Coordinates of C-alpha atoms and ligand atoms in Angstrom, one line a residue:
X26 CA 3.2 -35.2 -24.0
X27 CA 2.2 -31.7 -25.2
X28 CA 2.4 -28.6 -22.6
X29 CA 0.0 -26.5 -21.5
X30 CA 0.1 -22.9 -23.1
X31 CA -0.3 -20.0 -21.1
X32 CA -3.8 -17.9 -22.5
X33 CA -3.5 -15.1 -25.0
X34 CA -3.1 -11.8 -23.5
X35 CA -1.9 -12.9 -20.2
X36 CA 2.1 -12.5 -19.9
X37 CA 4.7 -14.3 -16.8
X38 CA 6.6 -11.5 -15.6
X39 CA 10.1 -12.1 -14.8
X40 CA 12.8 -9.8 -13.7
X41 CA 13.4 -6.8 -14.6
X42 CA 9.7 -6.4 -15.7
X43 CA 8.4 -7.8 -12.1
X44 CA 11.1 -5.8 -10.6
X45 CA 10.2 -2.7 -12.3
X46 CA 6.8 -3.3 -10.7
X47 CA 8.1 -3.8 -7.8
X48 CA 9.9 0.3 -8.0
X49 CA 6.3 0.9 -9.2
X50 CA 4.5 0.0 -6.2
X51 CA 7.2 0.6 -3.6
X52 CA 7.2 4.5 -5.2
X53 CA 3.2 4.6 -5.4
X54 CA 2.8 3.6 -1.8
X55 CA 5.9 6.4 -1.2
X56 CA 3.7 9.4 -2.9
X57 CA 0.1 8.6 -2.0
X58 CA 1.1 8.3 1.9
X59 CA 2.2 11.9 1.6
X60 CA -1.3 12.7 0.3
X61 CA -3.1 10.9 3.5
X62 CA -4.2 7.6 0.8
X63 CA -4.8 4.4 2.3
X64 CA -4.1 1.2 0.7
X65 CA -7.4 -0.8 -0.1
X66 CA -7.1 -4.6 -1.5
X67 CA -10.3 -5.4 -3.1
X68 CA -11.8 -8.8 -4.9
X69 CA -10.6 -9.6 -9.0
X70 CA -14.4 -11.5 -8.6
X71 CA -17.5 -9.1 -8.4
X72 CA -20.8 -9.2 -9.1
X73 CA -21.2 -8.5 -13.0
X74 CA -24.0 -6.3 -12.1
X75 CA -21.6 -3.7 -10.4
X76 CA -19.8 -2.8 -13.1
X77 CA -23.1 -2.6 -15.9
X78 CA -24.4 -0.3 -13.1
X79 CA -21.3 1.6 -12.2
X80 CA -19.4 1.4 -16.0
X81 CA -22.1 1.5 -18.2
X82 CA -24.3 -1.2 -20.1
X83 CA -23.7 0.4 -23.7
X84 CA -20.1 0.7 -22.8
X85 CA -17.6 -1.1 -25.2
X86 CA -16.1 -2.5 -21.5
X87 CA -19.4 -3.9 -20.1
X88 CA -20.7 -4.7 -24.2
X89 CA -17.5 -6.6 -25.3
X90 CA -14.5 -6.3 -22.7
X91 CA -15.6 -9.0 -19.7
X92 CA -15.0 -12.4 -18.7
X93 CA -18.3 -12.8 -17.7
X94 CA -19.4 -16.1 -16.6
X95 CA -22.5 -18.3 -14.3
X96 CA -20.7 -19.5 -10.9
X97 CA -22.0 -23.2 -9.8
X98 CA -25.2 -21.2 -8.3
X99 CA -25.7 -19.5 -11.8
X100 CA -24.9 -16.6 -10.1
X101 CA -23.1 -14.1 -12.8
X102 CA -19.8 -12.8 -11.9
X103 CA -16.6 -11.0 -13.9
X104 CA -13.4 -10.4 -13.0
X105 CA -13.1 -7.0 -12.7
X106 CA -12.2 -4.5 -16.1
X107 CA -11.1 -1.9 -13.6
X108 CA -10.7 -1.2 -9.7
X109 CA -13.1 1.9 -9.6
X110 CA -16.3 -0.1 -8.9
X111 CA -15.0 -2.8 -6.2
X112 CA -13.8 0.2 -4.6
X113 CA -16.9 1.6 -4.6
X114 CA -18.6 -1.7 -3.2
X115 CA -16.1 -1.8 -0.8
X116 CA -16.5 1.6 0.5
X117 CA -20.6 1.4 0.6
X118 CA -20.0 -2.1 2.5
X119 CA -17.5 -0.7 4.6
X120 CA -19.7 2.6 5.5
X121 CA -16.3 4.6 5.5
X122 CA -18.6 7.8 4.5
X123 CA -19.7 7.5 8.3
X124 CA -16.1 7.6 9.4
X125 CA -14.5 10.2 7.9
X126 CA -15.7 13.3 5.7
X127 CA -13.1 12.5 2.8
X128 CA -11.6 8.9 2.0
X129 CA -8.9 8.8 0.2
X130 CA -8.0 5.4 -0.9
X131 CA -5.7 3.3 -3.3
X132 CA -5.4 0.1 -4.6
X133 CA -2.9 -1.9 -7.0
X134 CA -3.5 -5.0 -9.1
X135 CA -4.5 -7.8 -12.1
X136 CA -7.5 -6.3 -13.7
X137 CA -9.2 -8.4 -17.4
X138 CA -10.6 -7.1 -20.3
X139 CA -11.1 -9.1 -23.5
X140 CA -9.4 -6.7 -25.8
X141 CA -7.7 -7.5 -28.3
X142 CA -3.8 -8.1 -27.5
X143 CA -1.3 -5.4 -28.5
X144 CA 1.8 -3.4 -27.5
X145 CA 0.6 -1.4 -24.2
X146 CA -2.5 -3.7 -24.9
X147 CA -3.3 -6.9 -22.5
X148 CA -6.1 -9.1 -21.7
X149 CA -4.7 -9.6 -18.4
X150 CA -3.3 -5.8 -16.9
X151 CA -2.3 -4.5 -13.7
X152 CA -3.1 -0.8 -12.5
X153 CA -2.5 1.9 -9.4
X154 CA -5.5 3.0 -9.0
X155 CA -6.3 6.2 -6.6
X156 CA -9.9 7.3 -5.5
X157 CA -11.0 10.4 -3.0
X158 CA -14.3 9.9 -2.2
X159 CA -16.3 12.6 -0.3
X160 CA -15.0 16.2 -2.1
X161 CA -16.8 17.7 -4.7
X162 CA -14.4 20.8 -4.8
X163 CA -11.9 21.4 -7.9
X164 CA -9.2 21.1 -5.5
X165 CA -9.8 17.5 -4.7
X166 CA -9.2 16.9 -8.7
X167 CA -6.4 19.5 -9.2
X168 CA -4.8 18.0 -6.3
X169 CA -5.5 14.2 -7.4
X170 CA -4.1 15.3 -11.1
X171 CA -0.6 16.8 -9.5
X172 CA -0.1 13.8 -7.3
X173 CA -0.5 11.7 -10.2
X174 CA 2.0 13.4 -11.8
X175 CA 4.5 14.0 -8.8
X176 CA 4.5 9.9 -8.7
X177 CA 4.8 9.7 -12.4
X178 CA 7.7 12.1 -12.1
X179 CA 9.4 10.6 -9.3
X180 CA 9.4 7.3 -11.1
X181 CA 11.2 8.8 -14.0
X182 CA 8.5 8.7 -16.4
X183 CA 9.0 11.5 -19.3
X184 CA 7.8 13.2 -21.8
X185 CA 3.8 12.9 -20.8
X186 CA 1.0 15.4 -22.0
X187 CA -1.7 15.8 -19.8
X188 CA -4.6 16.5 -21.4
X189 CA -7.8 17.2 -19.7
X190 CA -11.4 18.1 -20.7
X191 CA -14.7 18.7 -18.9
X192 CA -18.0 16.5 -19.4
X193 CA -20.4 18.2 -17.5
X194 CA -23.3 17.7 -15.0
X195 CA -26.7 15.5 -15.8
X196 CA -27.9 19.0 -15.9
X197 CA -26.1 19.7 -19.3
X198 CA -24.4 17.1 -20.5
X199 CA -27.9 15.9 -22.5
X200 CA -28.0 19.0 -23.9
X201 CA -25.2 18.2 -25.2
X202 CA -25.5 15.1 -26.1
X203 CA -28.7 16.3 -27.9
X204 CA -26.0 19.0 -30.0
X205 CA -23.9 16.4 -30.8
X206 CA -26.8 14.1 -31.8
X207 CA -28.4 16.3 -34.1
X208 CA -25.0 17.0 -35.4
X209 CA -24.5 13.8 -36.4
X210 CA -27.9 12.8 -37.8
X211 CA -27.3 15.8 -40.5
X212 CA -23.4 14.6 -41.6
X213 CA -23.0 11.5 -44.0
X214 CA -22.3 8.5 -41.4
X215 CA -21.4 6.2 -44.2
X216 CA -17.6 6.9 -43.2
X217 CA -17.8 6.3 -39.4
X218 CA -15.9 2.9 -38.5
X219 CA -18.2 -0.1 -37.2
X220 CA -18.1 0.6 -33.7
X221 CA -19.0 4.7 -34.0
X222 CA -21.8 3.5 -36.3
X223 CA -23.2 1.7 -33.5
X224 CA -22.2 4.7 -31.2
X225 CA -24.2 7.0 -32.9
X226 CA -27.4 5.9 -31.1
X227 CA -26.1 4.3 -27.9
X228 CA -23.5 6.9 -26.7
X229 CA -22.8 9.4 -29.7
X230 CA -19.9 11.2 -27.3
X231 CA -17.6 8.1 -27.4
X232 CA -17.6 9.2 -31.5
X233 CA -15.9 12.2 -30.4
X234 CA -13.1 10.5 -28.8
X235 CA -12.7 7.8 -31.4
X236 CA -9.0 7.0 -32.9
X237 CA -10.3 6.3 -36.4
X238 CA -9.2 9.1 -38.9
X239 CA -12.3 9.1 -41.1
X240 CA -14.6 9.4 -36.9
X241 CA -12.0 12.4 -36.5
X242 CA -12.4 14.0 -39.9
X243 CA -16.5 13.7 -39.8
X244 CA -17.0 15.4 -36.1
X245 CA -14.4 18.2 -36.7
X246 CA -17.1 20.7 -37.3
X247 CA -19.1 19.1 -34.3
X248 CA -20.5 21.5 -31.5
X249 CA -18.0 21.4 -28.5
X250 CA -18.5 20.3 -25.1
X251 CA -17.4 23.3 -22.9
X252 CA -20.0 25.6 -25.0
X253 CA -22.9 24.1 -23.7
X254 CA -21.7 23.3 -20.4
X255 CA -23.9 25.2 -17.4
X256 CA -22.5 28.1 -15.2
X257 CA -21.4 25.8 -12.4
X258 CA -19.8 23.1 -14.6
X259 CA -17.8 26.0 -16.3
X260 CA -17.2 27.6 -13.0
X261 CA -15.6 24.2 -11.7
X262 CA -13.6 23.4 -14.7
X263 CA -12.3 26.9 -14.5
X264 CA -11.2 26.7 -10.9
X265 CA -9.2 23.4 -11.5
X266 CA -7.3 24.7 -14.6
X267 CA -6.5 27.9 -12.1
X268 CA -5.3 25.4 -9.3
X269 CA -3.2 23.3 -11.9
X270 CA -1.7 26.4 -13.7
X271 CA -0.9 28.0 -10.2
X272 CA 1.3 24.6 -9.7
X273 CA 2.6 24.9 -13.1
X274 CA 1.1 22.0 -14.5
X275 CA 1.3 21.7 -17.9
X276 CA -1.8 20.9 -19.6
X277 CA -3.7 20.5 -23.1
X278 CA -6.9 21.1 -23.0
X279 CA -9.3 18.3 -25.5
X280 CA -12.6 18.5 -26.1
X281 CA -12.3 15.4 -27.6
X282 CA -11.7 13.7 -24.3
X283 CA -14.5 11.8 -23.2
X284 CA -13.2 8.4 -21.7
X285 CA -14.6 4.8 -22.1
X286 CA -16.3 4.4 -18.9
X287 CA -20.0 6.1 -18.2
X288 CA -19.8 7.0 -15.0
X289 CA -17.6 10.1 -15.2
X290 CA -19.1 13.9 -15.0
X291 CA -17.2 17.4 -15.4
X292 CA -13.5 16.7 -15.1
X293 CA -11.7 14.1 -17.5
X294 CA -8.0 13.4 -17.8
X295 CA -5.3 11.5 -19.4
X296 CA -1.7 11.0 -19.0
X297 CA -0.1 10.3 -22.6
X298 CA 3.3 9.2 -24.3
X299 CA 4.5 9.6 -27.6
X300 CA 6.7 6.8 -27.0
X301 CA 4.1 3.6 -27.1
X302 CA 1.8 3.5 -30.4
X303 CA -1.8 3.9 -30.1
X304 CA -1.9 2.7 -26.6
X305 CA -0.9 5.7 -25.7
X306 CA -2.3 6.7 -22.4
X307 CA -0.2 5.7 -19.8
X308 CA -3.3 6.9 -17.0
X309 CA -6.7 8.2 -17.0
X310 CA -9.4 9.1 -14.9
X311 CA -11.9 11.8 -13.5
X312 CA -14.5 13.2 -11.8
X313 CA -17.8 11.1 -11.5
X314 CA -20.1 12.0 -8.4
X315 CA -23.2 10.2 -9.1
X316 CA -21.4 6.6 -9.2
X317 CA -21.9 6.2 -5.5
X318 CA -25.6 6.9 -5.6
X319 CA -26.2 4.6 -8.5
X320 CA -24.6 2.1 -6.6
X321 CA -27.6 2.5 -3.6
X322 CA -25.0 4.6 -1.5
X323 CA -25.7 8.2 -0.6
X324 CA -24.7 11.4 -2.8
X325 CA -21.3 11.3 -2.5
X326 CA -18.3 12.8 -5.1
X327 CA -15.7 11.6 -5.7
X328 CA -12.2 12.1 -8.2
X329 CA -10.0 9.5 -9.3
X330 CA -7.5 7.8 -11.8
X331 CA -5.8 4.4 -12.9
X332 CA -2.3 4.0 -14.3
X333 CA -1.6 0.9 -16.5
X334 CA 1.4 -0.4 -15.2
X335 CA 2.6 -2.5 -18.0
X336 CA 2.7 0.8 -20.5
X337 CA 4.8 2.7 -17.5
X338 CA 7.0 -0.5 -17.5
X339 CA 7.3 -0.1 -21.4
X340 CA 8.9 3.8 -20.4
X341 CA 11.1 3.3 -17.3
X342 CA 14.7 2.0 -17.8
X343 CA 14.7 -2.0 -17.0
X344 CA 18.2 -1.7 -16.6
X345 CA 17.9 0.2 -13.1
X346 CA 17.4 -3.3 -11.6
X347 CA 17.2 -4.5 -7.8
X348 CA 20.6 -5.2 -6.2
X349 CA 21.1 -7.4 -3.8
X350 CA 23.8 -6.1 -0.8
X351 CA 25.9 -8.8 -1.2
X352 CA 26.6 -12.8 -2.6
X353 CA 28.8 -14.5 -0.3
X354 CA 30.9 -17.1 -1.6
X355 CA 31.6 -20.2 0.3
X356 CA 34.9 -21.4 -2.0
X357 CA 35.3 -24.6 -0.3
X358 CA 32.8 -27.4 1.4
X359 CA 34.7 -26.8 5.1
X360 CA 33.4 -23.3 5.2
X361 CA 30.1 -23.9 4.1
X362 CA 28.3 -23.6 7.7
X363 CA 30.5 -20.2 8.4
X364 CA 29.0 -18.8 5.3
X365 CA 25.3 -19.8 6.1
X366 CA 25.5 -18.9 9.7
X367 CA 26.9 -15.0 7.9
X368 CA 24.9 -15.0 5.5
X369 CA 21.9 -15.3 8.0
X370 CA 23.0 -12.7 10.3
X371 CA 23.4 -10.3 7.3
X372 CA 19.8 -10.8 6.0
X373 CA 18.3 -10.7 9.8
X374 CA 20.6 -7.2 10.1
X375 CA 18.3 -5.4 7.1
X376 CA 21.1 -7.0 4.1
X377 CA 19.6 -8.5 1.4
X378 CA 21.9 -11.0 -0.6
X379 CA 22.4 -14.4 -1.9
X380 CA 24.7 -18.0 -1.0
X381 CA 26.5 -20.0 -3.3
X382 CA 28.2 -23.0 -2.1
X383 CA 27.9 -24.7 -5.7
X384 CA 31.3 -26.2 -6.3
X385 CA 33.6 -24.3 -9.3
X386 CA 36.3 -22.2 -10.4
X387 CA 36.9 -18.8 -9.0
X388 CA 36.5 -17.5 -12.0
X389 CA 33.1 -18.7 -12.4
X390 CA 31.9 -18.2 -8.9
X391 CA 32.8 -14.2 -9.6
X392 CA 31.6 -14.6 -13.0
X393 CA 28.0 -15.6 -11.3
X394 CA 28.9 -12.7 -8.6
X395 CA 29.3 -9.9 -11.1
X396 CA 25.8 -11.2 -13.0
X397 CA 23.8 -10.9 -9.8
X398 CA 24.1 -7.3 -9.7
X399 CA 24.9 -7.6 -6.1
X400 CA 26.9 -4.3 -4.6
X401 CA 29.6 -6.6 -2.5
X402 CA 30.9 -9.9 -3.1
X403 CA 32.2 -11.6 0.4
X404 CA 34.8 -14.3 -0.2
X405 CA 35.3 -17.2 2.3
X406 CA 37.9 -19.6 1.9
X407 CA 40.0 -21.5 3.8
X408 CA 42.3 -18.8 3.9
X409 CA 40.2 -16.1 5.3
X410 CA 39.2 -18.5 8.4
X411 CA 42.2 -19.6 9.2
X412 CA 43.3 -16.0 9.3
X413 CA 39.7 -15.0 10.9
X414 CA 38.6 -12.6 8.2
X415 CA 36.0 -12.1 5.2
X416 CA 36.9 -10.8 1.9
X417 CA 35.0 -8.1 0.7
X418 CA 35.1 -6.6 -3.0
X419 CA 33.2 -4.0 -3.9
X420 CA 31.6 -4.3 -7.5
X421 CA 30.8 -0.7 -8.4
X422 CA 34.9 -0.1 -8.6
X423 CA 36.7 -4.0 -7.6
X424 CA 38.8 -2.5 -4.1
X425 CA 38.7 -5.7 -2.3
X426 CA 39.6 -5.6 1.7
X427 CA 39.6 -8.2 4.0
X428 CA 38.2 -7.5 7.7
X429 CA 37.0 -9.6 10.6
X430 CA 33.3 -11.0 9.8
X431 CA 32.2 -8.7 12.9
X432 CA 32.6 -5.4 10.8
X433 CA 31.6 -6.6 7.8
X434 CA 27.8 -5.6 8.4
X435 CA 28.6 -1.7 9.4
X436 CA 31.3 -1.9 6.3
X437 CA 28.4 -3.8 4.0
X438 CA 25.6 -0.7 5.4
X439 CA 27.8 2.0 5.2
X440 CA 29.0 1.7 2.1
X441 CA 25.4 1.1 0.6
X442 CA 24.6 4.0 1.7
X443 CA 27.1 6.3 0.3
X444 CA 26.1 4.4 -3.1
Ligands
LIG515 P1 -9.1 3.4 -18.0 O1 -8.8 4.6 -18.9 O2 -10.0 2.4 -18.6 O3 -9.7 4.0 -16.7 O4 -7.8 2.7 -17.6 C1 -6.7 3.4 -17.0 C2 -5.4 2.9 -17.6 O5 -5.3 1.5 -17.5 C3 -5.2 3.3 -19.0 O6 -4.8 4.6 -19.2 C4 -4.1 2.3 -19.5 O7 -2.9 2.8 -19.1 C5 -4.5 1.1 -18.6 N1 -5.2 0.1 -19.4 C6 -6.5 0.0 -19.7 N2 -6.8 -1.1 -20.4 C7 -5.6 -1.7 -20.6 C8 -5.2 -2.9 -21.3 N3 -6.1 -3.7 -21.9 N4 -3.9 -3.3 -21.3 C9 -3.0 -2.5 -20.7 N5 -3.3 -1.4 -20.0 C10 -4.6 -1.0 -20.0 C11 -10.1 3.2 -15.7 O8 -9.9 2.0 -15.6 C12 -10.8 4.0 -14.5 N6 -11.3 3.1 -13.6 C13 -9.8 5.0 -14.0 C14 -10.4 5.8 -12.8 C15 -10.2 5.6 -11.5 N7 -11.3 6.8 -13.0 C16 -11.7 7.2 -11.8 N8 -11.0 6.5 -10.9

């Protein structure tokens, strides 16, 4: 009988890729709770209104990018391109602008966009995502910006540019657009790729940022963003590269920077690597204070940014695996109940660590020891209970000592944690 296929652009993830994500997470959750974030679990279903009204309807994600479909009611719902708007829902649902003046929340997971599959590049992606909601100073985005990159840093991530740009206010951000406009209408647009053809009229800024040499070549003479920014735009951008510099933030400034998603205003940024092909921005994100007034909430800021999680995966070392503390060996059936019953109270101690009581040669059953990555393999033969004692090998350098089974938990803990 034939098999079913897994679907284009959506991967299984089995160790170390799931454990990687695992460090991600555990790390993520480790940095943010120093900042005061809170962990927020929203939907992968939404509305498919929410994100034409939060994303943009002549963005390339809303245009071409969702799994849009009719529910049994003919209701139309897509799973979500990105966590930004469900947030957003969430928080206007939740009224947390009554509880608190600033809400600072994250959330982790699948998000689906119908892109075309490449390296760094999924149908099916996972992201950290991190919003503060309630601040419209350049602190809440210099701050956001260096505990992105405290969490990238602390995850061993290297070798990342930030770069960083400023889109300005509905106050002069069509003037703008108007610049760039008439900049365009008097240049020869026979060169522009198919997409920035159509861009021209719906959202000429998105030509600015586009990949495409001959898009790059045509708009290098184009008017730039930060020279027709207002005084309070300028003033704000200003502040945040001060807060950043007085950190010691590296930094590139792009005026090219301008971000798929429509909702943004004044501050953009990425996070980029040299290290994975054009996919090459590893996190993004920015300011955007009108999104929760579009969205029938009240006036509220807000600053935030997504990591893709499979591109960090791509970066950190897979070999930096998850141990367990130990694999016990039970290396005859008679002692297979005394190696449960340990192995139990090990794991209900804190220990993590695995059984085998499959039936083979030492050789193997250390062979299988050694793969596991475990820190300590416990031997139990017949041997070690008549004499009332547990084996214990340690695998970083092979000194083996045997000991009664009641100090082999303080022996197992304090030797992890020397490690
Ligand atoms: P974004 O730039 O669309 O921003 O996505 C953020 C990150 O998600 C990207 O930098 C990339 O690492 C990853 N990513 C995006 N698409 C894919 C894909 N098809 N496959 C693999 N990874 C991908 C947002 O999503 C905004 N919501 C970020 C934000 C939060 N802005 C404010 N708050």
């Amino acid at each position: 009988m034939s098999r079913v296929t897994r679907i284009k652009g959506f991967a299984d993830m089995f160790p170390p890729e799931s454990d990687v994500f695992t460090r991600m997470q555990d790390c993520a959750r480790a940095v943010f709770s120093r900042y005061g974030f809170m962990e927020l679990r929203t939907p992968v279903l939404e509305f498919a209104e929410l994100f034409s009204r939060s994303i943009g309807s002549e963005t390339d994600v809303v245009q071409k990018e969702m799994y849009t479909f009719s529910d049994r009611k003919g209701r139309s719902l897509s799973l979500r391109p990105e966590a930004t708007a469900g947030v957003m829902r969430a928080f206007l649902d939740a009224s947390l602008f009554s509880r608190e003046p600033v809400s600072r929340l994250f959330t982790m997971g699948p998000m689906f966009r119908y892109e075309r599959p490449q390296l760094g590049r999924m149908r099916q992606f996972h992201q950290i995502n991190c919003e503060c909601l309630g601040s419209d100073s350049p602190v809440a985005d210099a701050e956001l910006i260096a505990m992105l990159l405290l969490f990238l840093a602390d995850l061993g991530v290297k070798d990342l540019t930030l770069k960083i740009n400023s889109l300005g206010c509905a106050e002069c951000r069509p003037r703008y657009r108007a610049a760039l406009a008439a900049y365009l209408a008097q240049v020869d647009q026979s060169t522009l790729c198919a997409d920035c053809g159509r861009r021209v009229l719906t959202n000429p800024l998105r030509v600015l940022d586009c990949k495409h040499p001959a898009c790059k070549a045509l708009t290098a003479q184009a008017p730039k963003i930060l020279d027709c920014q207002c005084p309070d735009c300028g003033r704000h951008f200003d502040a945040v590269l001060a807060f950043l510099r007085v950190q010691d933030v590296g930094f590139e400034q792009d005026h090219r920077l301008m971000r798929g998603l429509d909702y943004y205003c004044r501050t953009t940024f990425e996070v980029v690597s040299g290290a994975i092909g054009a996919q090459a921005a590893v996190a993004g994100g920015g300011r955007y204070d009108g999104l929760v007034k579009t969205l029938g909430g009240p006036d509220i800021p807000g600053v935030g940014f997504a990591c893709g999680m499979e591109r960090l995966a791509f970066l950190l070392d897979k070999k930096q695996r998850l141990r367990p503390d130990f694999y016990l060996l039970a290396l005859d059936a008679t002692v297979q109940l005394q190696v449960f019953v340990l192995g139990q109270k090990l794991r209900a101690a804190g220990l993590s660590g695995l059984l085998n009581f499959t039936p083979a040669g030492f050789k193997s059953l250390m062979r299988q020891a050694g793969r596991s990555g475990a820190r300590y393999c416990l031997i139990i033969g017949q041997n070690e209970t008549a004499a009332g004692l547990v084996t214990v090998k340690n695998m970083n350098n092979g000194v083996q000592n045997a000991m009664p089974e009641a100090d082999v938990f303080h022996f197992l803990q304090a030797g992890i944690f020397h490690d």
